Amino acid sequence: MTNKNNDDACSGISRRHFVKATSALAAVPFVGVKFVNAVNTTRSAANAEALPERIIPTCSTFDCGGKCDIRAHVQQGVVTRITTQPDADLDPEMPIMRACVRGRGYRKFVYHPDRLKYPMKRVGKRGEGKFERISWDEATTLIADNLKRTAQQYGPASRYVHVGTAVSGGAFSGDTMVRRLLNLTGGYLQSYHSVSMGNTAAATPYTYGTPASGNTLDTLSDTPLVILWGHNPTETIFGHTNHYFQQMKQNGTRFIVVDPRYSDTASSLADQWIPLRPSTDNALMDAMMFVIVSENLHDKDFIEKYTLGFDESSMPEGIPANESLVAYLMGTKDGVKKTPEWAEVITHVPAQTIRQLARDYATTKPAALIQGWGPQRHNCGERTARGSTLLATITGNVGKKGGWAGGYGGIGNRKFTTGPEMPDNPIKEKISVMNWVQAADDASKVTPEDGLTDAQELKSNIRMLFSLAGNYLANQNPDIHQAIKVLEDESKIEFIVASDLYLTPSAKYADLLLPETSFMERWNIGETWGTANYLILSEKLIEPEFERRSDYDWLREVAAKLGIEKEFSLGRDEKQWIAQIWENTRKAMPDEHLPTFDELQVTRRHLFKGKPHIAFADNISDPQNNPFPTPSGKIEIFSQRLYQMDHPEIPALSHYVPAHEGPEDKLAEKYPLQLITWKGKNRANSTQYANPWLQEVQTQKLWINPLDAQKRSIAQGDSVRIHNDRGVSQVTAEVTQRIMPGVVAMQAGAWWQPDANGVDHGGCANVLSSARITALAKGNSHQTMLVEVAKA
């Protein structure tokens, strides 16, 4: 197999002609239209057969855990179609790696006529989306000049790199390399926290001492009961989770899905669906624990040997009476027993169902309660995440084959590749990703209480910002209207660089807009997230059209203008960086016997058929030599560290506390419906929103229960306005029993499309979501939002 792209001009079809032909048939990105294969309609079958074709296994490097095996059919430098892993290539010891609907639609995304083509400079007001074409030399000069100016005028801590997830699935990316460049020129303001699962990662160590609580899914093959709590792998395509779950289903595993929405996961797996009101998860967990303890179904031996804080006899010294789990459940201190009847009022889950769920979980040995990342994206998410660890602990399902410890680590994800070498950042202070708006507006507003670490104050506002392969600024950011007020004020952030494939809502706020390459137009290594452990080469398949350049390519030019090109590039082009990362990974993993990079270009991927992993198995099998990394060395049902924080939103037992904008909030009188979002099968966050094929897969609608629709005289297909004090979004109503009463839902990641009055017509829930940060992780809580819905 050769790695050279064949650009023979006598082929009869050039890349540019292919793009033009496809463009003539394409629609704007907001309308779903079927495409016709331009190649097959512009030449005869005989001529097509005469052209050489390479079928190249590859993968995307988007923020998607599957890294599915896609086969790109390349003729004369054009990807003519995409297929996927054939039956003959299946490995019985590995999950099936076939492409999902997103993977099969990549060609329409790469060859879309609306892709950015040239570097451009803003000419209108920020946010208007008005730009003029400039040269690359002018673009890189602007970046270099502004890097020097802001560092000299405000200090290097005035420079910030925003979240960019569209390239985070690979070992090499522009957002990583711009950080390398900044570190070589004085540093930049760093951020922490994962928008995806940062609240869980912060809360889990208060039970186990570490966030690493996930098993590999091959340890669940004989598990008789799995509870999927807000976990929706069928639609999110979360690694290869669904592959294992479908096998388990066929083998007789019983699945219970706890979710306000009857998701596709519930449809395909669930023997029972239990809907509950969003943000009331801990009330359901508390009542389950009440049943388990009061009916003597808890694992006494396990609790006595491995835990702290279950009852009064196992509490740390110096803690007042009635702070244990049993005392809380039985109402010894507050006079309220946490019975199923108590929880039914809060959760709207019938008491009888709560008892059945608790008994099933406690008496089925082993059982796995696996929580998704959606429930922890509420402002009570840290409590919810830790609540699952308490349930797993009192039933003895921690460290056991077929069990699950709860908390963070959903699918045993692991990072394999070393990534590029990174110089130290001289700037040590960090902000949460939730603090960037305040840091740009008024840096004095960001304090240690709000999320600042390693400093008491910020030295400067954010003055220069990079957004590379990210649509967070004005689309995924909670409370978009709050963010755009700061973005539109040019006295705040003085220079914004955006690099992307499309003019996204966030890209409209750039001062300099750069046309990035797709994964088909650059080199990388893709990594899966989960038990399907493998690395796969993402080869440069085609040459970029027009004046598109990879981020690394133009960053080298910026580095040259700053006089540090040699230090920045180390003399490597993009492919040489990938080769070096691979070689460093080989050295770091000698036991895995990785092939050489030359061999990888032939084999295309490397599989890790490692041993099954059970979190905390060593701690349970030999606690004397492997104590838990907590202060007590035990599983801490009661966390003395949280107790000493004395914060009402993060209690030491992680029990139910009514959430801000939850169903018990007084605001519910004005906005009685809880809005939640879900990750759909047709895009990764907002990536591929512009793909017309994938818009046909799932249209943007508001799910509303018939009871709520009837109260508001809303019928199927009506245009409705979803609104609260933060914003308004107008979409079509989907009246369905698949969402419980009192709750409405929209798919996450739709592009924000405001009209002249600021009303969104794209179905972007982030005009309605809150920028409130969580108490412990200083993280996002954008799933907690109260709204009202009216017929438009």
PDB file of N, CA, C and O in Angstrom, residues 63 193-200 230 236 238 279 371-382 384-385 478 529 677-679 685 748 769-770 772 774 779-785:
ATOM      1  N   ASP A  63     -14.127  14.787  18.709  1.00  0.00           N
ATOM      2  CA  ASP A  63     -14.320  14.419  20.110  1.00  0.00           C
ATOM      3  C   ASP A  63     -15.401  13.343  20.192  1.00  0.00           C
ATOM      4  O   ASP A  63     -16.513  13.571  20.642  1.00  0.00           O
ATOM      5  N   HIS A 193     -10.916  21.798  34.225  1.00  0.00           N
ATOM      6  CA  HIS A 193     -12.284  21.277  34.267  1.00  0.00           C
ATOM      7  C   HIS A 193     -12.729  20.785  32.890  1.00  0.00           C
ATOM      8  O   HIS A 193     -12.527  21.451  31.877  1.00  0.00           O
ATOM      9  N   SER A 194     -13.314  19.614  32.878  1.00  0.00           N
ATOM     10  CA  SER A 194     -13.903  19.051  31.676  1.00  0.00           C
ATOM     11  C   SER A 194     -15.394  19.332  31.674  1.00  0.00           C
ATOM     12  O   SER A 194     -16.104  18.959  32.616  1.00  0.00           O
ATOM     13  N   VAL A 195     -15.861  19.982  30.616  1.00  0.00           N
ATOM     14  CA  VAL A 195     -17.292  20.245  30.484  1.00  0.00           C
ATOM     15  C   VAL A 195     -18.066  18.934  30.392  1.00  0.00           C
ATOM     16  O   VAL A 195     -19.222  18.847  30.803  1.00  0.00           O
ATOM     17  N   SER A 196     -17.420  17.901  29.877  1.00  0.00           N
ATOM     18  CA  SER A 196     -18.088  16.611  29.699  1.00  0.00           C
ATOM     19  C   SER A 196     -18.377  15.927  31.024  1.00  0.00           C
ATOM     20  O   SER A 196     -19.498  15.503  31.288  1.00  0.00           O
ATOM     21  N   MET A 197     -17.356  15.768  31.887  1.00  0.00           N
ATOM     22  CA  MET A 197     -17.544  14.984  33.103  1.00  0.00           C
ATOM     23  C   MET A 197     -16.702  15.496  34.271  1.00  0.00           C
ATOM     24  O   MET A 197     -16.351  14.732  35.160  1.00  0.00           O
ATOM     25  N   GLY A 198     -16.396  16.791  34.275  1.00  0.00           N
ATOM     26  CA  GLY A 198     -15.544  17.340  35.328  1.00  0.00           C
ATOM     27  C   GLY A 198     -16.155  17.304  36.714  1.00  0.00           C
ATOM     28  O   GLY A 198     -15.432  17.168  37.712  1.00  0.00           O
ATOM     29  N   ASN A 199     -17.475  17.418  36.828  1.00  0.00           N
ATOM     30  CA  ASN A 199     -18.097  17.389  38.148  1.00  0.00           C
ATOM     31  C   ASN A 199     -17.970  16.011  38.786  1.00  0.00           C
ATOM     32  O   ASN A 199     -17.715  15.890  39.990  1.00  0.00           O
ATOM     33  N   THR A 200     -18.139  14.972  37.985  1.00  0.00           N
ATOM     34  CA  THR A 200     -17.967  13.616  38.497  1.00  0.00           C
ATOM     35  C   THR A 200     -16.526  13.365  38.895  1.00  0.00           C
ATOM     36  O   THR A 200     -16.242  12.768  39.933  1.00  0.00           O
ATOM     37  N   GLY A 230     -29.146   7.648  33.551  1.00  0.00           N
ATOM     38  CA  GLY A 230     -28.815   8.795  32.711  1.00  0.00           C
ATOM     39  C   GLY A 230     -27.712   8.494  31.726  1.00  0.00           C
ATOM     40  O   GLY A 230     -26.958   9.377  31.335  1.00  0.00           O
ATOM     41  N   THR A 236     -25.372   8.441  21.967  1.00  0.00           N
ATOM     42  CA  THR A 236     -24.107   9.163  22.064  1.00  0.00           C
ATOM     43  C   THR A 236     -22.974   8.389  21.389  1.00  0.00           C
ATOM     44  O   THR A 236     -21.940   8.958  21.060  1.00  0.00           O
ATOM     45  N   PHE A 238     -21.013   6.046  22.668  1.00  0.00           N
ATOM     46  CA  PHE A 238     -19.996   6.286  23.677  1.00  0.00           C
ATOM     47  C   PHE A 238     -18.970   5.168  23.634  1.00  0.00           C
ATOM     48  O   PHE A 238     -19.111   4.136  24.255  1.00  0.00           O
ATOM     49  N   SER A 279     -32.584  16.534  38.314  1.00  0.00           N
ATOM     50  CA  SER A 279     -31.972  17.108  39.515  1.00  0.00           C
ATOM     51  C   SER A 279     -32.498  16.503  40.809  1.00  0.00           C
ATOM     52  O   SER A 279     -32.107  16.935  41.899  1.00  0.00           O
ATOM     53  N   GLN A 371     -23.620   5.228  35.782  1.00  0.00           N
ATOM     54  CA  GLN A 371     -24.192   6.552  35.600  1.00  0.00           C
ATOM     55  C   GLN A 371     -23.545   7.253  34.415  1.00  0.00           C
ATOM     56  O   GLN A 371     -22.329   7.220  34.230  1.00  0.00           O
ATOM     57  N   GLY A 372     -24.349   7.868  33.574  1.00  0.00           N
ATOM     58  CA  GLY A 372     -23.837   8.633  32.454  1.00  0.00           C
ATOM     59  C   GLY A 372     -23.360  10.001  32.895  1.00  0.00           C
ATOM     60  O   GLY A 372     -23.370  10.346  34.079  1.00  0.00           O
ATOM     61  N   TRP A 373     -22.955  10.793  31.911  1.00  0.00           N
ATOM     62  CA  TRP A 373     -22.399  12.106  32.210  1.00  0.00           C
ATOM     63  C   TRP A 373     -23.457  13.200  32.225  1.00  0.00           C
ATOM     64  O   TRP A 373     -23.187  14.313  32.655  1.00  0.00           O
ATOM     65  N   GLY A 374     -24.669  12.912  31.753  1.00  0.00           N
ATOM     66  CA  GLY A 374     -25.726  13.918  31.754  1.00  0.00           C
ATOM     67  C   GLY A 374     -26.144  14.354  33.147  1.00  0.00           C
ATOM     68  O   GLY A 374     -26.244  15.558  33.425  1.00  0.00           O
ATOM     69  N   PRO A 375     -26.419  13.412  34.085  1.00  0.00           N
ATOM     70  CA  PRO A 375     -26.885  13.827  35.416  1.00  0.00           C
ATOM     71  C   PRO A 375     -25.895  14.708  36.163  1.00  0.00           C
ATOM     72  O   PRO A 375     -26.313  15.543  36.974  1.00  0.00           O
ATOM     73  N   GLN A 376     -24.586  14.561  35.900  1.00  0.00           N
ATOM     74  CA  GLN A 376     -23.631  15.391  36.635  1.00  0.00           C
ATOM     75  C   GLN A 376     -23.448  16.769  36.014  1.00  0.00           C
ATOM     76  O   GLN A 376     -22.675  17.573  36.520  1.00  0.00           O
ATOM     77  N   ARG A 377     -24.167  17.051  34.928  1.00  0.00           N
ATOM     78  CA  ARG A 377     -24.113  18.390  34.336  1.00  0.00           C
ATOM     79  C   ARG A 377     -25.213  19.297  34.891  1.00  0.00           C
ATOM     80  O   ARG A 377     -25.586  20.284  34.265  1.00  0.00           O
ATOM     81  N   HIS A 378     -25.734  18.929  36.041  1.00  0.00           N
ATOM     82  CA  HIS A 378     -26.660  19.777  36.788  1.00  0.00           C
ATOM     83  C   HIS A 378     -25.898  20.451  37.921  1.00  0.00           C
ATOM     84  O   HIS A 378     -24.790  20.039  38.269  1.00  0.00           O
ATOM     85  N   ASN A 379     -26.512  21.483  38.527  1.00  0.00           N
ATOM     86  CA  ASN A 379     -25.788  22.115  39.631  1.00  0.00           C
ATOM     87  C   ASN A 379     -25.801  21.276  40.901  1.00  0.00           C
ATOM     88  O   ASN A 379     -25.167  21.632  41.891  1.00  0.00           O
ATOM     89  N   CYS A 380     -26.483  20.137  40.848  1.00  0.00           N
ATOM     90  CA  CYS A 380     -26.394  19.142  41.920  1.00  0.00           C
ATOM     91  C   CYS A 380     -25.572  17.928  41.466  1.00  0.00           C
ATOM     92  O   CYS A 380     -25.578  16.890  42.119  1.00  0.00           O
ATOM     93  N   GLY A 381     -24.876  18.078  40.331  1.00  0.00           N
ATOM     94  CA  GLY A 381     -24.237  16.926  39.706  1.00  0.00           C
ATOM     95  C   GLY A 381     -23.181  16.250  40.538  1.00  0.00           C
ATOM     96  O   GLY A 381     -22.990  15.024  40.463  1.00  0.00           O
ATOM     97  N   GLU A 382     -22.467  17.026  41.369  1.00  0.00           N
ATOM     98  CA  GLU A 382     -21.441  16.412  42.220  1.00  0.00           C
ATOM     99  C   GLU A 382     -22.077  15.496  43.254  1.00  0.00           C
ATOM    100  O   GLU A 382     -21.561  14.403  43.551  1.00  0.00           O
ATOM    101  N   THR A 384     -24.985  13.943  42.872  1.00  0.00           N
ATOM    102  CA  THR A 384     -25.510  12.790  42.147  1.00  0.00           C
ATOM    103  C   THR A 384     -24.414  11.778  41.832  1.00  0.00           C
ATOM    104  O   THR A 384     -24.591  10.567  42.000  1.00  0.00           O
ATOM    105  N   ALA A 385     -23.269  12.282  41.365  1.00  0.00           N
ATOM    106  CA  ALA A 385     -22.161  11.386  41.031  1.00  0.00           C
ATOM    107  C   ALA A 385     -21.704  10.613  42.259  1.00  0.00           C
ATOM    108  O   ALA A 385     -21.475   9.391  42.201  1.00  0.00           O
ATOM    109  N   PRO A 478     -22.629  27.966  28.252  1.00  0.00           N
ATOM    110  CA  PRO A 478     -23.874  28.219  28.989  1.00  0.00           C
ATOM    111  C   PRO A 478     -24.181  29.702  29.036  1.00  0.00           C
ATOM    112  O   PRO A 478     -23.286  30.524  29.270  1.00  0.00           O
ATOM    113  N   TRP A 529     -11.906   5.576  23.265  1.00  0.00           N
ATOM    114  CA  TRP A 529     -12.040   5.905  24.677  1.00  0.00           C
ATOM    115  C   TRP A 529     -12.080   4.684  25.577  1.00  0.00           C
ATOM    116  O   TRP A 529     -11.752   4.763  26.740  1.00  0.00           O
ATOM    117  N   THR A 677     -31.240  18.463  27.781  1.00  0.00           N
ATOM    118  CA  THR A 677     -30.768  18.190  26.430  1.00  0.00           C
ATOM    119  C   THR A 677     -30.144  16.799  26.388  1.00  0.00           C
ATOM    120  O   THR A 677     -29.784  16.235  27.419  1.00  0.00           O
ATOM    121  N   TRP A 678     -30.013  16.270  25.184  1.00  0.00           N
ATOM    122  CA  TRP A 678     -29.314  14.992  25.027  1.00  0.00           C
ATOM    123  C   TRP A 678     -28.372  15.069  23.831  1.00  0.00           C
ATOM    124  O   TRP A 678     -28.542  15.895  22.935  1.00  0.00           O
ATOM    125  N   LYS A 679     -27.349  14.218  23.859  1.00  0.00           N
ATOM    126  CA  LYS A 679     -26.397  14.137  22.759  1.00  0.00           C
ATOM    127  C   LYS A 679     -26.964  13.171  21.720  1.00  0.00           C
ATOM    128  O   LYS A 679     -27.192  11.996  22.023  1.00  0.00           O
ATOM    129  N   ASN A 685     -21.315  16.799  19.767  1.00  0.00           N
ATOM    130  CA  ASN A 685     -21.553  18.166  20.219  1.00  0.00           C
ATOM    131  C   ASN A 685     -22.172  18.941  19.048  1.00  0.00           C
ATOM    132  O   ASN A 685     -23.204  18.541  18.536  1.00  0.00           O
ATOM    133  N   ALA A 748     -28.838  18.501  22.106  1.00  0.00           N
ATOM    134  CA  ALA A 748     -27.782  19.488  22.328  1.00  0.00           C
ATOM    135  C   ALA A 748     -26.995  19.727  21.043  1.00  0.00           C
ATOM    136  O   ALA A 748     -26.962  18.894  20.143  1.00  0.00           O
ATOM    137  N   SER A 769     -29.747  28.184  28.995  1.00  0.00           N
ATOM    138  CA  SER A 769     -29.021  27.548  30.089  1.00  0.00           C
ATOM    139  C   SER A 769     -28.297  28.561  30.952  1.00  0.00           C
ATOM    140  O   SER A 769     -28.047  29.698  30.548  1.00  0.00           O
ATOM    141  N   SER A 770     -27.913  28.124  32.141  1.00  0.00           N
ATOM    142  CA  SER A 770     -27.328  29.006  33.142  1.00  0.00           C
ATOM    143  C   SER A 770     -25.815  28.852  33.199  1.00  0.00           C
ATOM    144  O   SER A 770     -25.278  27.759  32.980  1.00  0.00           O
ATOM    145  N   ARG A 772     -24.252  29.292  36.011  1.00  0.00           N
ATOM    146  CA  ARG A 772     -23.968  29.014  37.424  1.00  0.00           C
ATOM    147  C   ARG A 772     -22.931  27.898  37.530  1.00  0.00           C
ATOM    148  O   ARG A 772     -23.027  26.883  36.840  1.00  0.00           O
ATOM    149  N   THR A 774     -20.767  24.940  39.715  1.00  0.00           N
ATOM    150  CA  THR A 774     -21.011  23.988  40.789  1.00  0.00           C
ATOM    151  C   THR A 774     -20.113  24.300  41.976  1.00  0.00           C
ATOM    152  O   THR A 774     -19.052  24.922  41.843  1.00  0.00           O
ATOM    153  N   GLY A 779     -17.587  23.801  38.180  1.00  0.00           N
ATOM    154  CA  GLY A 779     -17.872  23.338  36.834  1.00  0.00           C
ATOM    155  C   GLY A 779     -19.217  23.782  36.320  1.00  0.00           C
ATOM    156  O   GLY A 779     -19.916  24.602  36.927  1.00  0.00           O
ATOM    157  N   ASN A 780     -19.605  23.221  35.183  1.00  0.00           N
ATOM    158  CA  ASN A 780     -20.811  23.619  34.472  1.00  0.00           C
ATOM    159  C   ASN A 780     -22.051  22.939  35.038  1.00  0.00           C
ATOM    160  O   ASN A 780     -22.005  21.805  35.521  1.00  0.00           O
ATOM    161  N   SER A 781     -23.156  23.649  34.965  1.00  0.00           N
ATOM    162  CA  SER A 781     -24.440  23.092  35.411  1.00  0.00           C
ATOM    163  C   SER A 781     -25.532  23.459  34.410  1.00  0.00           C
ATOM    164  O   SER A 781     -26.655  23.765  34.784  1.00  0.00           O
ATOM    165  N   HIS A 782     -25.170  23.398  33.136  1.00  0.00           N
ATOM    166  CA  HIS A 782     -26.064  23.923  32.101  1.00  0.00           C
ATOM    167  C   HIS A 782     -27.287  23.050  31.860  1.00  0.00           C
ATOM    168  O   HIS A 782     -28.186  23.461  31.134  1.00  0.00           O
ATOM    169  N   GLN A 783     -27.358  21.853  32.474  1.00  0.00           N
ATOM    170  CA  GLN A 783     -28.552  21.034  32.306  1.00  0.00           C
ATOM    171  C   GLN A 783     -29.687  21.468  33.230  1.00  0.00           C
ATOM    172  O   GLN A 783     -30.809  21.024  33.061  1.00  0.00           O
ATOM    173  N   THR A 784     -29.404  22.309  34.207  1.00  0.00           N
ATOM    174  CA  THR A 784     -30.429  22.714  35.166  1.00  0.00           C
ATOM    175  C   THR A 784     -31.041  24.031  34.721  1.00  0.00           C
ATOM    176  O   THR A 784     -30.457  25.100  34.908  1.00  0.00           O
ATOM    177  N   MET A 785     -32.222  23.956  34.122  1.00  0.00           N
ATOM    178  CA  MET A 785     -32.860  25.190  33.628  1.00  0.00           C
ATOM    179  C   MET A 785     -34.378  25.020  33.626  1.00  0.00           C
ATOM    180  O   MET A 785     -34.910  24.008  33.170  1.00  0.00           O
TER     181      MET A 785
END
